[in-house]
Amino acid sequence: MKRQIFTPGHEAFRETVRAFLAKEVAPHYARWEEDGIVSRDAWLAAGRQGLLGLAVPEEYGGGGNPDFRYGVVLAEEFTRAGAAGLAVALHNDMVGPYLAKLSTEEQKRRWLPGFCSGETISAIAMTEPGAGSDLQGIRTAAEDRGDHWLLNGSKTFISNGILADLVVVVARTTPEGGAKGLSLFVVERGMPGFERGRNLDKIGQKAQDTAELFFHDVRVPRENLLGELNGAFLHLMANLPQERLSIAVSAIAAAEHLLEATTRYVKEREAFGRPLAKLQHIRFEIAEMATECAVTRAFLDRCVTDHDRGELDAVHASMAKWWATELQKRVADRCLQLHGGYGYMTEFPVAKAFTDGRIQTIYGGTTEIMKEIIGRSLLS
Ligand SMILES: Cc1cc2nc3c(=O)[nH]c(=O)nc-3n(C[C@H](O)[C@H](O)[C@H](O)COP(=O)(O)OP(=O)(O)OC[C@H]3O[C@@H](n4cnc5c(N)ncnc54)[C@H](O)[C@@H]3O)c2cc1C
């Protein structure tokens, strides 16, 4: 089915992204997976190519284009290339909006040019050892000390945790305030008391650095409060739909890509004297997955256009996120099965896609939390 949402401008951008991935990412990716981290040079190359800060106004070094479909193209191509370790979608779609929309003029001038050039790699730190799905349990706290905030606590599972130069940290500013007692702070590399833990060993996304962060009496200048004091929850609610949509978009791209590869494989692989593709069970497997992908694709493209019009609500973003990521998980499992023993070998892309994709139903809000959001909106 021909997709309706892209213009020739988006398709030209797709070619640029593909060329970037072929030149700057593919030749190095195996080494990054061994190292557990991508090189800073790749971030700088992405900046030079104009892939960072697509929506950031041009005066701060960005692309000046708020059209989210460019971000969709980027997410799709990075996913197809199996290059999630270079977390450009996280930087652009998840951290970018906080820095671009909530910042003062002075903060924009300080942070956005580096954000767009790739010199300043970003991260967002919400999750703590004792608080993931339930952000009200956040214990990292910032105490008002007049000319600065004194930050203490720790975060875990933070993507870009080792590389990040700038981390948007959610911290408690009002002890008894519940969800209304949280604020956002920008913590920068080199601030005394800001330390990283180990680069966590994961089952997939091996090139992505995911780390613990520690804050011991970090003096965060007053000018690094981002957005409203005690306003973090509202800021998160405003930005999480885009984060969830971005994950959903990468999920359907991964599922479609796996299905293409598996369709090729079952046409070539022979058993009982003929290609697997001639067996009715195999044809039904492919038919079912193709149908599920096509239906999901139509819903997601609709969500993307709604989002561009400012009309995507939290409920539909949650539907998109849980549905597309669970589909990705099912498709990865079935495609691996259709590869037989070869599917279990790491040299086969389906094996990497299986482990790389497993996180998708967990981060950005778990499937269960997405269903809670949807159910609550329908039943309260
Ligand atoms: C590779 C990776 C990268 C990540 N990157 C980031 C990042 O950059 N920044 C960041 O802040 N965090 C990040 N995370 C953290 C991620 O967002 C959390 O792991 C996720 O939100 C779940 O929180 P938790 O791990 O504490 O699980 P828990 O909240 O302890 O949940 C455990 C299980 O209980 C279920 N559950 C919890 N509450 C309910 C409920 N009310 N109803 C039904 N079921 C429920 C959950 O769905 C889950 O299945 C990352 C995690 C990973 C693994």
Tab-separated table of C-alpha atoms and ligand atoms in Angstrom, residues 90 123-134 155-160 202 205 208 210 359 362-369 372, ligand 1:
chain	number	residue	atom	x	y	z
A	90	LEU	CA	16.190	9.996	21.673
A	123	ALA	CA	20.038	12.284	27.844
A	124	ILE	CA	16.921	12.341	29.971
A	125	ALA	CA	16.987	10.850	33.452
A	126	MET	CA	13.676	9.939	35.036
A	127	THR	CA	14.095	6.325	36.162
A	128	GLU	CA	15.635	5.466	39.535
A	129	PRO	CA	16.523	2.139	41.118
A	130	GLY	CA	13.271	2.338	43.102
A	131	ALA	CA	11.049	4.267	40.676
A	132	GLY	CA	10.373	3.419	37.034
A	133	SER	CA	6.729	3.156	36.050
A	134	ASP	CA	5.691	5.129	39.121
A	155	LYS	CA	19.234	7.401	38.324
A	156	THR	CA	19.504	4.158	36.414
A	157	PHE	CA	19.013	2.724	32.909
A	158	ILE	CA	19.824	6.101	31.341
A	159	SER	CA	20.351	5.921	27.562
A	160	ASN	CA	23.426	7.879	26.440
A	202	LYS	CA	22.275	-5.528	28.237
A	205	GLN	CA	21.269	-2.712	21.758
A	208	GLN	CA	24.012	1.952	23.122
A	210	THR	CA	23.020	2.763	29.160
A	359	ILE	CA	13.265	-3.407	25.156
A	362	ILE	CA	9.452	-1.583	28.351
A	363	TYR	CA	11.119	1.811	27.989
A	364	GLY	CA	9.147	4.970	27.285
A	365	GLY	CA	6.392	3.476	29.481
A	366	THR	CA	5.649	-0.259	29.626
A	367	THR	CA	2.800	-1.937	27.753
A	368	GLU	CA	0.973	-2.296	31.061
A	369	ILE	CA	1.277	1.412	31.847
A	372	GLU	CA	-3.561	1.833	32.294
B	1	LIG	C1	17.767	-0.159	27.710
B	1	LIG	C2	16.969	0.786	28.541
B	1	LIG	C3	17.021	2.152	28.279
B	1	LIG	C4	16.313	3.049	29.081
B	1	LIG	N1	16.451	4.401	28.886
B	1	LIG	C5	15.928	5.263	29.785
B	1	LIG	C6	16.229	6.654	29.732
B	1	LIG	O1	16.941	7.121	28.820
B	1	LIG	N2	15.730	7.481	30.688
B	1	LIG	C7	14.937	7.011	31.689
B	1	LIG	O2	14.522	7.802	32.535
B	1	LIG	N3	14.636	5.688	31.789
B	1	LIG	C8	15.117	4.812	30.869
B	1	LIG	N4	14.840	3.458	30.968
B	1	LIG	C9	13.994	2.996	32.052
B	1	LIG	C10	12.619	2.524	31.594
B	1	LIG	O3	11.844	3.611	31.166
B	1	LIG	C11	11.989	1.743	32.781
B	1	LIG	O4	12.717	0.539	32.895
B	1	LIG	C12	10.522	1.487	32.568
B	1	LIG	O5	9.770	2.671	32.645
B	1	LIG	C13	9.958	0.494	33.604
B	1	LIG	O6	10.311	0.849	34.896
B	1	LIG	P1	10.981	-0.266	35.877
B	1	LIG	O7	12.109	-0.876	35.135
B	1	LIG	O8	11.263	0.385	37.174
B	1	LIG	O9	9.859	-1.370	36.033
B	1	LIG	P2	8.681	-1.373	37.148
B	1	LIG	O10	8.023	-0.053	37.196
B	1	LIG	O11	9.240	-1.924	38.413
B	1	LIG	O12	7.690	-2.447	36.508
B	1	LIG	C14	7.900	-3.880	36.598
B	1	LIG	C15	6.723	-4.542	35.925
B	1	LIG	O13	5.515	-4.185	36.620
B	1	LIG	C16	4.591	-3.636	35.715
B	1	LIG	N5	3.805	-2.583	36.367
B	1	LIG	C17	4.247	-1.517	37.074
B	1	LIG	N6	3.225	-0.763	37.478
B	1	LIG	C18	2.096	-1.339	36.991
B	1	LIG	C19	0.712	-1.022	37.053
B	1	LIG	N7	0.257	0.077	37.673
B	1	LIG	N8	-0.169	-1.862	36.463
B	1	LIG	C20	0.266	-2.971	35.820
B	1	LIG	N9	1.561	-3.316	35.710
B	1	LIG	C21	2.473	-2.511	36.295
B	1	LIG	C22	5.434	-3.058	34.605
B	1	LIG	O14	4.653	-2.901	33.413
B	1	LIG	C23	6.506	-4.099	34.468
B	1	LIG	O15	6.057	-5.178	33.698
B	1	LIG	C24	15.508	2.556	30.151
B	1	LIG	C25	15.435	1.175	30.389
B	1	LIG	C26	16.167	0.304	29.620
B	1	LIG	C27	16.116	-1.170	29.964
